[in-house]
XYZ file of C-alpha atoms in Angstrom:
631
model
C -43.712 -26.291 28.417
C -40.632 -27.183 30.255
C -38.634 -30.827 31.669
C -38.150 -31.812 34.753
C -35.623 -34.110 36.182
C -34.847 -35.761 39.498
C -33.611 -38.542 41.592
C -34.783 -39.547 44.838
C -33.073 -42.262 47.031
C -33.443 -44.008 50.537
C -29.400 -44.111 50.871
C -28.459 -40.651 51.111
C -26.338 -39.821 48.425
C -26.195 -36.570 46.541
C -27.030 -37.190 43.227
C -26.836 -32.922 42.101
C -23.881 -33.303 39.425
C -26.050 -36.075 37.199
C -29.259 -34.075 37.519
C -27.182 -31.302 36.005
C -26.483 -33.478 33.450
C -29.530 -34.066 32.734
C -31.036 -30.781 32.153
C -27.639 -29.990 30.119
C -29.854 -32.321 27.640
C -33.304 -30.988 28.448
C -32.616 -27.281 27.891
C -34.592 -27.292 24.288
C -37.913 -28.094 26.432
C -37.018 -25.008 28.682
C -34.782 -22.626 27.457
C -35.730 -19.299 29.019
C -34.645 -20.717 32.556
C -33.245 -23.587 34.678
C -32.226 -24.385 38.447
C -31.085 -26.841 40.195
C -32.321 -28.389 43.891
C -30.851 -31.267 46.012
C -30.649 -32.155 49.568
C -29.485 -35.762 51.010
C -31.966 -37.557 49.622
C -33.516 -36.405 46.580
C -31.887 -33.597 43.633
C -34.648 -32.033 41.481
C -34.229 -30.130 38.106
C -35.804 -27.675 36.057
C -35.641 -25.683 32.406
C -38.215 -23.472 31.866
C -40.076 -22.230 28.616
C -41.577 -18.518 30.124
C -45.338 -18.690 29.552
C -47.144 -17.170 32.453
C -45.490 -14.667 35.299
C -42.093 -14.296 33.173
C -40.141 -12.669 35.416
C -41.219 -14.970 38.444
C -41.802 -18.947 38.380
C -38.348 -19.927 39.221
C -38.071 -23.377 39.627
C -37.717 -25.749 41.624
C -39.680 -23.866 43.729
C -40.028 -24.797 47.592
C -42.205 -23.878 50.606
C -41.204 -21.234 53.108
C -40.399 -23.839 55.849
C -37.981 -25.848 53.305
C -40.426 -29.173 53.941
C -41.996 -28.981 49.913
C -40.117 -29.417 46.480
C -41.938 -28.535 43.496
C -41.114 -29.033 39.025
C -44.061 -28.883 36.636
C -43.770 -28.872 33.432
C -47.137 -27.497 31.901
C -50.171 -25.526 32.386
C -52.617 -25.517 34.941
C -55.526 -23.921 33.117
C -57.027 -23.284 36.631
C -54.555 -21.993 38.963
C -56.131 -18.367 39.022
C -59.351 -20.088 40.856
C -57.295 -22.810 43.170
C -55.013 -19.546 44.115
C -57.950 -17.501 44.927
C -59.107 -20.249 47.271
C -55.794 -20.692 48.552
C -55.161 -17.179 49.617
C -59.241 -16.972 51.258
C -57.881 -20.032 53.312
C -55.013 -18.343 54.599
C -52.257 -19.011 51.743
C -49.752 -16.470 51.117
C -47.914 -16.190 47.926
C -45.363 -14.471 46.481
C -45.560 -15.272 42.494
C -48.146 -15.409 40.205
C -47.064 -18.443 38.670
C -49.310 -21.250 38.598
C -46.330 -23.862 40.135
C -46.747 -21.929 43.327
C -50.448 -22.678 43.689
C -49.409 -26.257 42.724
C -46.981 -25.793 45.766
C -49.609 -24.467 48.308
C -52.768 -26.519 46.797
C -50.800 -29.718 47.645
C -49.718 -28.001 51.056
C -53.737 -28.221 51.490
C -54.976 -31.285 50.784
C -52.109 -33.412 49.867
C -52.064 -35.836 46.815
C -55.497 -35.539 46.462
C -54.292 -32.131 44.912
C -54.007 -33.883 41.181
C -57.714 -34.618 41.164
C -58.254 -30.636 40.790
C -55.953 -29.602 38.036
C -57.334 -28.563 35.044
C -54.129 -28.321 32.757
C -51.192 -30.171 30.862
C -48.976 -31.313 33.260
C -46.477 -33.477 34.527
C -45.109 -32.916 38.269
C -43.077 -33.988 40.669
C -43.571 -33.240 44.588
C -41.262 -34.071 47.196
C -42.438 -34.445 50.755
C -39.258 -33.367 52.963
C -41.294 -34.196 56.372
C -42.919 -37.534 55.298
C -40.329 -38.553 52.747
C -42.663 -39.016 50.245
C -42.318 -38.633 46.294
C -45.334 -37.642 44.424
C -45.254 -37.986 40.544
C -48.190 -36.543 38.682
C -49.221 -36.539 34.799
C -52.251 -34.684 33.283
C -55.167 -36.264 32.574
C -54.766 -37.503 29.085
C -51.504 -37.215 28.611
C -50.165 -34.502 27.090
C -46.694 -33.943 28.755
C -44.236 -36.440 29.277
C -43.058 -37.947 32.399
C -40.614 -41.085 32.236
C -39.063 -43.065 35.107
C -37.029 -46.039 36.310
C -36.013 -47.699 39.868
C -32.022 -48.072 40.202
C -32.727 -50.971 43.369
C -33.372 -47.919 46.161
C -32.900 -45.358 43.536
C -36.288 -43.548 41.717
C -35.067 -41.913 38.318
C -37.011 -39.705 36.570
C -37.293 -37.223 33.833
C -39.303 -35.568 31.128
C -37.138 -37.419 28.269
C -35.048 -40.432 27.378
C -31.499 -38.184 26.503
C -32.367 -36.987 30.231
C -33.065 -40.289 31.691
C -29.761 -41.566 29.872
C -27.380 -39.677 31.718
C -27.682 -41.404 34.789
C -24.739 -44.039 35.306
C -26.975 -46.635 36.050
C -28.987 -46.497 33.069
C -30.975 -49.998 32.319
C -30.298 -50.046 28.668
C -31.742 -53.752 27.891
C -34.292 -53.781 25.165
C -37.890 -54.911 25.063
C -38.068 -56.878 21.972
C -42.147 -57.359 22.556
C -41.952 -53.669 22.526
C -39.898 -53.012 19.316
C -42.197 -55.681 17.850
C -45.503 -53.799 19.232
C -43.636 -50.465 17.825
C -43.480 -52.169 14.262
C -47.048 -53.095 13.896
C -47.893 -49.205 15.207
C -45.888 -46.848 14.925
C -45.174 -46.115 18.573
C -44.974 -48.211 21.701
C -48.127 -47.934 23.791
C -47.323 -46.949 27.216
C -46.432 -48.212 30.227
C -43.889 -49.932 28.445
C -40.801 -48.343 26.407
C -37.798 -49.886 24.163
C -36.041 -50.402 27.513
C -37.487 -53.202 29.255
C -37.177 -51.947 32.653
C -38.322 -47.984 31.973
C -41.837 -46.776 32.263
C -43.625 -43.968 31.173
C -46.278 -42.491 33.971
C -49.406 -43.468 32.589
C -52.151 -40.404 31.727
C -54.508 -40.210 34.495
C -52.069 -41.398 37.032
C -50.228 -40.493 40.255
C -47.438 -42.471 41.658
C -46.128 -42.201 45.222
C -42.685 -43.867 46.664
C -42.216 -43.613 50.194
C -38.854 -43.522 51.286
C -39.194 -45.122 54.552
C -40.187 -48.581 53.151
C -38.935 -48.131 49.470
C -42.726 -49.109 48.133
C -44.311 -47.517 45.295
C -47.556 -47.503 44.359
C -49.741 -46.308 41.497
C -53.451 -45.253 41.211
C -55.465 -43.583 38.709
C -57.418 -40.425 38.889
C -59.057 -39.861 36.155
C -60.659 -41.828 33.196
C -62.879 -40.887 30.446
C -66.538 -42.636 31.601
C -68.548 -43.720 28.187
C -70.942 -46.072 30.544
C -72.970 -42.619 31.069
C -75.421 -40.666 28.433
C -77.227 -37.907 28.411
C -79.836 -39.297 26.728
C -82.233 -36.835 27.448
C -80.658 -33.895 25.655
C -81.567 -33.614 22.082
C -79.733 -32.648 19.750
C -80.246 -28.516 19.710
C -79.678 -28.557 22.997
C -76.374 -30.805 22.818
C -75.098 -28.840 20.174
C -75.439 -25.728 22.041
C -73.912 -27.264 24.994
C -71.164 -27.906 23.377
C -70.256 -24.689 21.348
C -70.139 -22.869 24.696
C -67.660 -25.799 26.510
C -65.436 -25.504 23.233
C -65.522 -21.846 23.210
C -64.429 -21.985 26.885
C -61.786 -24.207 26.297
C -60.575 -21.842 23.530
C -60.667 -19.067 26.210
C -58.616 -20.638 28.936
C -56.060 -21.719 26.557
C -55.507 -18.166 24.770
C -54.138 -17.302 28.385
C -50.218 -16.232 27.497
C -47.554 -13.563 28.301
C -46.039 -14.418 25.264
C -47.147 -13.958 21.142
C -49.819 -16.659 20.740
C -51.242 -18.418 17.219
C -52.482 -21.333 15.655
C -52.010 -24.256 13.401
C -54.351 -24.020 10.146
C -55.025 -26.921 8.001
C -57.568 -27.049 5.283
C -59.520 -29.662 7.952
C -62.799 -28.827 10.236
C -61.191 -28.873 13.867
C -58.284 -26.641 12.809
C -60.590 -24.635 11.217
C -62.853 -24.425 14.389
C -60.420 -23.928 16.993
C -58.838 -21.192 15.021
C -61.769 -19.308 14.130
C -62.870 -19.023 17.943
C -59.477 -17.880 18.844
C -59.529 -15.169 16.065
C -62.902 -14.035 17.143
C -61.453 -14.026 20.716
C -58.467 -12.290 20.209
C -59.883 -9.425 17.928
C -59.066 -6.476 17.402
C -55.284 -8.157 18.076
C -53.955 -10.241 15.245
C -54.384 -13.883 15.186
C -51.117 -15.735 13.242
C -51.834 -19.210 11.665
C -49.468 -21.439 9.995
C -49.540 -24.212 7.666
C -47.617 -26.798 6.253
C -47.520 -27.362 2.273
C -46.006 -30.054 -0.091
C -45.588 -30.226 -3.628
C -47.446 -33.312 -3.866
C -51.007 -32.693 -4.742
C -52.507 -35.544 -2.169
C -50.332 -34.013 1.260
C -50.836 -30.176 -0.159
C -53.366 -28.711 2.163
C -52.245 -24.834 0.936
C -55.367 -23.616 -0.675
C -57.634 -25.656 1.634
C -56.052 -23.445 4.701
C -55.962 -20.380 2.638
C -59.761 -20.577 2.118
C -60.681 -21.375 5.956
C -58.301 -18.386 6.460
C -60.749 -16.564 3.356
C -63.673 -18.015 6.064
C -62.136 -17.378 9.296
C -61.466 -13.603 8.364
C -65.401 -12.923 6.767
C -66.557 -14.294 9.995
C -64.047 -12.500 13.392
C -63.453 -9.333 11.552
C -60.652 -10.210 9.076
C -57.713 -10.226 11.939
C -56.396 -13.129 10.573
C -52.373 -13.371 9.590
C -52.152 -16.484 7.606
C -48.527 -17.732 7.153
C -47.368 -21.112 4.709
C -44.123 -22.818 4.107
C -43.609 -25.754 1.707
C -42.443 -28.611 2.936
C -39.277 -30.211 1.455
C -36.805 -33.078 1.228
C -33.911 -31.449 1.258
C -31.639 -33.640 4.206
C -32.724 -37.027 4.989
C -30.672 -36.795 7.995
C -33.063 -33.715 9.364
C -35.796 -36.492 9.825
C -32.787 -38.632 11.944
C -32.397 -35.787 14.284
C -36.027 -35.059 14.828
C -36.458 -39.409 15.370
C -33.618 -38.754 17.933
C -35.800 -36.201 20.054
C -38.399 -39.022 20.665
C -35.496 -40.873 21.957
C -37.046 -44.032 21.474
C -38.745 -46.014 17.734
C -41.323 -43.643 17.070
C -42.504 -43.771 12.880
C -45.457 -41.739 12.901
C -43.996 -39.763 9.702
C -46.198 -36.866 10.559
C -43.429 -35.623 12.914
C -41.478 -34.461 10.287
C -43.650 -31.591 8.856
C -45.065 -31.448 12.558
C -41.546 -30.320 13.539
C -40.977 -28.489 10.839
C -43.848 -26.252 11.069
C -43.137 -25.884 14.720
C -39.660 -24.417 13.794
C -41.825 -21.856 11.498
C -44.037 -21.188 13.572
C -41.602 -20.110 16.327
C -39.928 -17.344 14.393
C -43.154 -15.253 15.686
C -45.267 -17.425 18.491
C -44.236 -19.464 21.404
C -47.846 -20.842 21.807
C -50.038 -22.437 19.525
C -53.344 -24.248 19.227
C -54.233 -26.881 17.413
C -56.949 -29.148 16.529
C -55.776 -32.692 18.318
C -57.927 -34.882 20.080
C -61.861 -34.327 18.006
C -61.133 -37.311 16.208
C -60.922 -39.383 18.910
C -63.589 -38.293 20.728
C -66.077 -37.201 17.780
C -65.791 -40.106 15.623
C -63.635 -38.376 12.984
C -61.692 -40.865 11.838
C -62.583 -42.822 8.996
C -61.512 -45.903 10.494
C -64.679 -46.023 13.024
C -66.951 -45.493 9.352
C -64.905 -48.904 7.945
C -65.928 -50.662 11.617
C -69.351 -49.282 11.520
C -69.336 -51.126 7.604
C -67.730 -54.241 9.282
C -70.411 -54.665 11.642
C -72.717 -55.220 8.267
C -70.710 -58.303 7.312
C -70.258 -59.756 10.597
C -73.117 -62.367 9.938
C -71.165 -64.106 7.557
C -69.211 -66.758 9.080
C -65.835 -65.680 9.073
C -64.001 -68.372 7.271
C -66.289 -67.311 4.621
C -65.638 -64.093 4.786
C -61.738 -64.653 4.606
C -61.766 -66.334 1.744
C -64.410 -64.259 0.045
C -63.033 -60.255 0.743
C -59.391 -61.732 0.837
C -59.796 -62.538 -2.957
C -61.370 -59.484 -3.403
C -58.796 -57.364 -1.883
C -56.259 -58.842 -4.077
C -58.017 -57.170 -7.560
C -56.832 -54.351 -6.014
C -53.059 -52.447 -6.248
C -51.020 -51.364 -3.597
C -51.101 -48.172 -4.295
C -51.087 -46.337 -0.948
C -54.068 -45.466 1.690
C -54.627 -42.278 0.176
C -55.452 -43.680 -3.086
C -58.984 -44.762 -3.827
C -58.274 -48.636 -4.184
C -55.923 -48.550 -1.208
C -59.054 -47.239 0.804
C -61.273 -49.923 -0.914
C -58.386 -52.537 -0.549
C -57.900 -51.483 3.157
C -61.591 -52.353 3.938
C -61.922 -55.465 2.173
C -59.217 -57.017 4.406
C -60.735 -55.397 7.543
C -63.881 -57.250 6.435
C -61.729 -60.389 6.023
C -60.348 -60.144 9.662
C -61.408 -61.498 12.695
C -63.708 -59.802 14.266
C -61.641 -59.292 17.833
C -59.027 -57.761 16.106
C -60.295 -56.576 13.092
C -59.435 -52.475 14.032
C -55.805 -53.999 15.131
C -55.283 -55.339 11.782
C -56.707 -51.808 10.615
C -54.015 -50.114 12.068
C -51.397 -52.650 11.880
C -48.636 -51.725 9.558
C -46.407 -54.964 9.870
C -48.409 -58.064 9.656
C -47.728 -61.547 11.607
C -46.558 -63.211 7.862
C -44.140 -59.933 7.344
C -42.421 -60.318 10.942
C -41.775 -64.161 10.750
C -40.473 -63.326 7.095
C -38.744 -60.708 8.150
C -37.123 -60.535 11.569
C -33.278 -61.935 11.878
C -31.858 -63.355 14.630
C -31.924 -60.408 16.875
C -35.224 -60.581 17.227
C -36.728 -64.817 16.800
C -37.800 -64.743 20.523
C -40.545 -62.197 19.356
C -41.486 -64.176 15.646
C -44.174 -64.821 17.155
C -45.368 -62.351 19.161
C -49.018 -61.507 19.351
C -49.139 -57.527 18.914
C -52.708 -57.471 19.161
C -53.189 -58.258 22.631
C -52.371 -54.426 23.110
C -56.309 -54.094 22.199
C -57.445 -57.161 23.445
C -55.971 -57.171 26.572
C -57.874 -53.570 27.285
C -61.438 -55.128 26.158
C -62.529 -56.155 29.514
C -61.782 -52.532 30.765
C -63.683 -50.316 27.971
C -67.301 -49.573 29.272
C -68.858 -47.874 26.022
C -71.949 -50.104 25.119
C -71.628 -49.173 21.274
C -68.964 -51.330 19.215
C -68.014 -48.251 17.416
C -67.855 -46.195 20.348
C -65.415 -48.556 22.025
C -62.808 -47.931 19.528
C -62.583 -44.243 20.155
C -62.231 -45.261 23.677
C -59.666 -47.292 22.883
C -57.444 -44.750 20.996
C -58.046 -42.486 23.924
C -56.236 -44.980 25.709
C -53.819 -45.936 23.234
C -53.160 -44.361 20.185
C -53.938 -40.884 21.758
C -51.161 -40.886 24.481
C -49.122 -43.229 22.505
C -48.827 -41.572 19.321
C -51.028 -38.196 18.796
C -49.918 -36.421 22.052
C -45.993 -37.475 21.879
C -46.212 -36.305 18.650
C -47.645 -33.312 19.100
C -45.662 -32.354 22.227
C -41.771 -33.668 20.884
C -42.206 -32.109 17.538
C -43.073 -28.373 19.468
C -40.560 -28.750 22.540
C -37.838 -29.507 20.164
C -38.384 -25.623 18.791
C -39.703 -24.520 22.388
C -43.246 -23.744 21.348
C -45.848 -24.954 23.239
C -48.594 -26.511 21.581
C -52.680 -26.836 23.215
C -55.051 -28.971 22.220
C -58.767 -27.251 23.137
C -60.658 -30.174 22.174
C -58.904 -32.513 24.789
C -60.159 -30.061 27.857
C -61.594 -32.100 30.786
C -64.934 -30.871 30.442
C -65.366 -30.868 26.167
C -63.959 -35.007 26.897
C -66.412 -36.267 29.634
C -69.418 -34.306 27.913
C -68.226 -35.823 24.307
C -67.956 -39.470 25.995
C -71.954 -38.706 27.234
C -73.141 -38.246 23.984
C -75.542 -41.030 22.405
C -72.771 -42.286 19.663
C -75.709 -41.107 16.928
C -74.695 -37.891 17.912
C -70.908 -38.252 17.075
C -71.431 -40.503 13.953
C -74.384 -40.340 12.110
C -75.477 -42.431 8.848
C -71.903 -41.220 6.546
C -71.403 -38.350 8.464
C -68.186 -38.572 10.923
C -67.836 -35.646 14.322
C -71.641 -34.457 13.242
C -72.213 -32.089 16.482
C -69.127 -30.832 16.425
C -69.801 -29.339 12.222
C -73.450 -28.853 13.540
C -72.027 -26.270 16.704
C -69.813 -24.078 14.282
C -71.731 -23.163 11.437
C -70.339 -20.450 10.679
C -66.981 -22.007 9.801
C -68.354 -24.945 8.456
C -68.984 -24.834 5.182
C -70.333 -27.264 2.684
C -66.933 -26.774 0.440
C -65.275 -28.267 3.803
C -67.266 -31.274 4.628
C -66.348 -32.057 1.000
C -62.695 -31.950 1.321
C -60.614 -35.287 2.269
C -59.230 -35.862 5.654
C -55.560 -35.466 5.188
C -54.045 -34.668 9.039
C -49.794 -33.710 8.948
C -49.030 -36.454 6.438
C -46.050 -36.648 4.556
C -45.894 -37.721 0.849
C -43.179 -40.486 2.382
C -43.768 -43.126 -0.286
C -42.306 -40.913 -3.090
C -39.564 -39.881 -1.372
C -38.092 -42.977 -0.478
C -38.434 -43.598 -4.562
C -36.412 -40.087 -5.159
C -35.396 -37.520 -2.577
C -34.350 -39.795 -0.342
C -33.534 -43.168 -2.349
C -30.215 -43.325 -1.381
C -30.025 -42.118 2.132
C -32.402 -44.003 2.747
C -31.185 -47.297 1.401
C -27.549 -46.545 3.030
C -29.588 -46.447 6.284
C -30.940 -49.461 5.388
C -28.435 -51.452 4.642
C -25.251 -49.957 6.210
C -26.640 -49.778 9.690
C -26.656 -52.030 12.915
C -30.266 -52.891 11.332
C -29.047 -55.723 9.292
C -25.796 -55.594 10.464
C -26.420 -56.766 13.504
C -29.135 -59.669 12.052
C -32.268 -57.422 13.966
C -33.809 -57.530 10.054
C -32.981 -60.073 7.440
C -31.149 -58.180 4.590
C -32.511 -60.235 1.880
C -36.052 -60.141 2.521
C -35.916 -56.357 3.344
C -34.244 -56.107 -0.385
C -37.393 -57.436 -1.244
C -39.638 -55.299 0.226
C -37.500 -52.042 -1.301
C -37.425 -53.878 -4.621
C -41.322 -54.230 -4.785
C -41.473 -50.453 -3.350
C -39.414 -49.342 -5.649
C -41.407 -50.941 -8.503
C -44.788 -48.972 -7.440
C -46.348 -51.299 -4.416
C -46.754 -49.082 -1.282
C -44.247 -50.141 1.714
C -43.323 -47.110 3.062
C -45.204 -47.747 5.965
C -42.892 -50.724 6.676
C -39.450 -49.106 5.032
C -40.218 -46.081 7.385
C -40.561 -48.014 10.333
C -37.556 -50.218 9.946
C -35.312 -46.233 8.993
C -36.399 -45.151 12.543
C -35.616 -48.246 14.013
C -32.169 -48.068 12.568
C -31.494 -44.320 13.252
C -32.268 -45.706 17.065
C -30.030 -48.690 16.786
C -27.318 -46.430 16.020
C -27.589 -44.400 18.470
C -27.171 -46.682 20.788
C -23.551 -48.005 19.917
């Protein structure tokens, strides 16, 4: 993990003093190093978190005859293999860093170079001799790469503080995107809260040639579901795929530095963690987990037991480490909403971060589980759309009125409860049925926004936040419904939420944090599998329980999916009542007339009283601790 930073331009001005400026505010990401390139034309920047080849990797690093420019920020799983065939070909190197076989591999066969990286990466490449920029981002999209034209000026950077510091900054919002951030959490890329900023899609490679000012963008990679192995039963399948996970395990234990893992009491945590042990042994393996004192987020004694598991089955290597997660400064979660630099309300983040910062005191690499949900089936969401598919017959005025009324027997008493769950699929039943799994996920309905939004924000009343589904129908190719939706998050909810998420909440405590189950070759062989495979009858990521026995024990199918959740309904009732109603209602939020102030009483009043809104309160807090910022 590191940032990178540049600025390339067709006019010829030396742009070296704001590039230092911006990896003044990048340094968390990369603390163990940083340099500084820039010629006429173009300035690149680097700060480096020391993973691989500490005492080498300097970057930017640049080619012997001064015509190449390289910053990554990542790992390239495969550079020992690309080097090997670098140096049979004639290649000389003087590192062992895997930047330098980025260097020469491109050297070799130009931008085609992306389509062989196995890794998490973002990259930039500048072509001295063909003045040529070449921005790169990893496959799914699992490091950050952000970027904006200034007329004949290409800015770009691995965050928004970095991006920021340029003079010319386009600071106009996107109101379509604060509304799209409202109804999810996040804002699904290309687009950001700055209308003219754009994040590098995952999959993609963008070249600017300086000679004509053009840019264009293609991608290189996409998940293909329109394929299945159809032939390979199950046994054979499941076997398959317990040697690609193991692998991807393998690659990803690679480190010159201490490495561990996250443990939660859930099956991929579980899985990924108990092949790493096993891998590791004799050496210790430390884990780390996040605990609350609220009963329904406290996943203590579920990790401690897949620790108990973990230990009976690699030889009892494990070092299992827990800190309880509390509420003690509201104003920690506005620092950590300040990283993402940008509305971001998954509330996850919080105890994400915070076990990062734990975690760190001993490691500077961890695994994790991220990424089986979305390509097993493992969310209970695809279950709900699998039970909506039974009710489809029914026409669907009928079925509004008839699981509308039906919904409303039941309380607001928050997903995790067992009539939220049953209220939650009642209305999806109720929906549409082209944007039923919107409305699933959608945690600011069209009848809230109209009600809600002030002046700042009327142009958008009546946006249609949905469309960020619908509009990518036409392009998913999986044949089954279900299937489609986990193709979907892969293309939305994945890079927009999961992976952000995930990297943000590490880099701010400069660990780096890989995801085994979102390896190139455990995604294209999950999106071959018949879906039966994947979700089968009530069962939810079947092969993947099938191909780890050993860890997967009845006792853990049983327990309840919980993920990083954060009990955030209670504490906006206590820990946080006040801050959080200060930030509320003291803040350019209502001040400025973004959010009416006496329909948002309304919504605290009727939280306050026991109905769940903290979905809604939460997003409207991060939305203000952005507003401020921005005075």
């Amino acid at each position: 993990m590191s940032a990178v930073s540049g600025i390339v331009n067709t006019h010829g001005k030396a742009c070296g003093q704001i590039v230092a400026a911006m990896m003044q505010v990048q340094k968390h990401r990369g603390p163990d190093d940083c340099g500084l390139w820039e010629s006429d034309d173009a300035s690149f920047g680097h700060n480096r978190l020391a993973v691989i080849d500490l005492k080498n990797g300097h970057q930017p690093m640049v080619s012997d005859d001064d015509r190449i420019v390289v910053v990554l920020d990542g790992e390239i799983y495969n550079f020992q293999k690309l080097r090997a065939k670098l140096i049979a070909n004639g290649h000389t190197f003087k590192t062992d860093s895997d930047t330098e076989t980025l260097l020469h591999l491109y050297e070799s066969c130009g931008s085609d170079c992306v389509s062989q990286l196995d890794g998490i990466f973002a990259f930039a490449i500048f072509d001295r001799s063909k003045r040529k920029l070449l921005l790169g981002r990893d496959r799914l999209g699992h490091k950050p790469l952000l970027y904006f034209m200034d007329g004949d000026t290409l800015v770009f950077a691995s965050t928004f503080a970095g991006l920021r510091q340029y003079p010319g900054f386009p600071d106009e919002l996107d109101k379509e995107a604060i509304s799209n951030f409202m109804s999810l959490q996040y804002i699904p890329q290309p687009d950001t809260v700055y209308r003219n900023v754009r994040k590098m899609p995952p999959g993609h490679l963008l070249e600017l040639n300086l000679e004509n000012n053009q840019i264009s963008i293609r991608c290189y990679w996409q998940a293909d579901f329109s394929i299945k192995n159809s032939t390979l039963n199950m046994d054979s399948a499941t076997a398959k795929l317990r040697t690609l996970v193991e692998k991807a395990v393998e690659k990803r234990l690679a480190s010159d530095v201490p490495i561990g893992a996250f443990l939660s009491g859930g099956v991929d945590s579980c899985i990924v963690t108990g092949i790493a042990a096993k891998m590791l042994y004799p050496a210790p393996c430390d884990t780390f987990t996040a605990a609350f004192s609220t009963v329904a987020y406290d996943e203590r004694d579920a990790a401690k037991r897949s620790a108990e598991i973990i230990n009976q089955v690699s030889g009892g290597n494990l070092r299992h480490h827990q800190r309880e997660i509390k509420p003690d400064d509201f104003f920690v979660a506005e620092e950590i909403a300040a990283h993402f630099g940008e509305p971001f309300a998954d509330a996850s983040a919080l105890s994400l971060t915070l076990l990062s910062k734990f975690a760190k005191e001993k490691i500077s690499v961890a695994l994790c589980g991220d990424g089986a949900d979305e390509i097993f089936a493992g969310y209970e969401r695809y279950l709900a759309m699998r039970y909506a598919e039974m009710v489809y017959w029914i026409p669907q005025k009928a079925r509004k009125i008839i699981f509308s009324a039906l919904a409303s027997l039941f309380p607001e008493h928050g997903e995790r409860s067992r009539s939220g769950r049953i209220k939650r699929l009642l209305k999806l039943f109720a929906s549409p049925e082209n944007v039923g799994y919107f409305n699933l996920l959608n945690r600011c309905p069209d009848n809230i926004k109209r009600e809600l939004y002030g002046s700042k924000l009327q142009e958008v009343v009546n946006f249609d936040s949905s469309q960020i589904f619908t509009s990518l129908e036409w392009e998913l190719i999986a044949k089954d419904r279900v299937e489609k939706f986990g193709e979907l998050d892969l293309r939305t909810y994945l890079p927009g939420d999961i992976l952000p998420k995930a990297d943000v909440s590490s880099s701010a405590n400069a660990l780096e944090l890989r995801s085994p189950f979102l390896d190139t070759d455990v995604v294209e062989f999950a999106s071959r599998l018949p879906m039966k495979y994947k979700l089968n009858a009530q069962r939810r990521k079947y092969i993947l329980c099938a191909a780890f026995p050993e860890f997967i024990t009845p006792e853990l199918l049983k327990r309840p999916k919980r993920g990083f959740g954060v009990p955030m309904a209670s504490w906006l009732r206590d820990s946080w009542k006040e801050q959080a109603y200060d930030k509320l209602f003291s803040s350019r939020l209502t001040g400025d007339d973004f959010i009416n102030k006496n329909v948002l009483q309304k919504y605290w009043n009727l939280h306050q009283k026991g109905h769940d809104f903290s979905y809604l309160l939460w997003n409207l807090i991060v939305f203000a601790f952005f507003l401020d910022r921005q005075k």
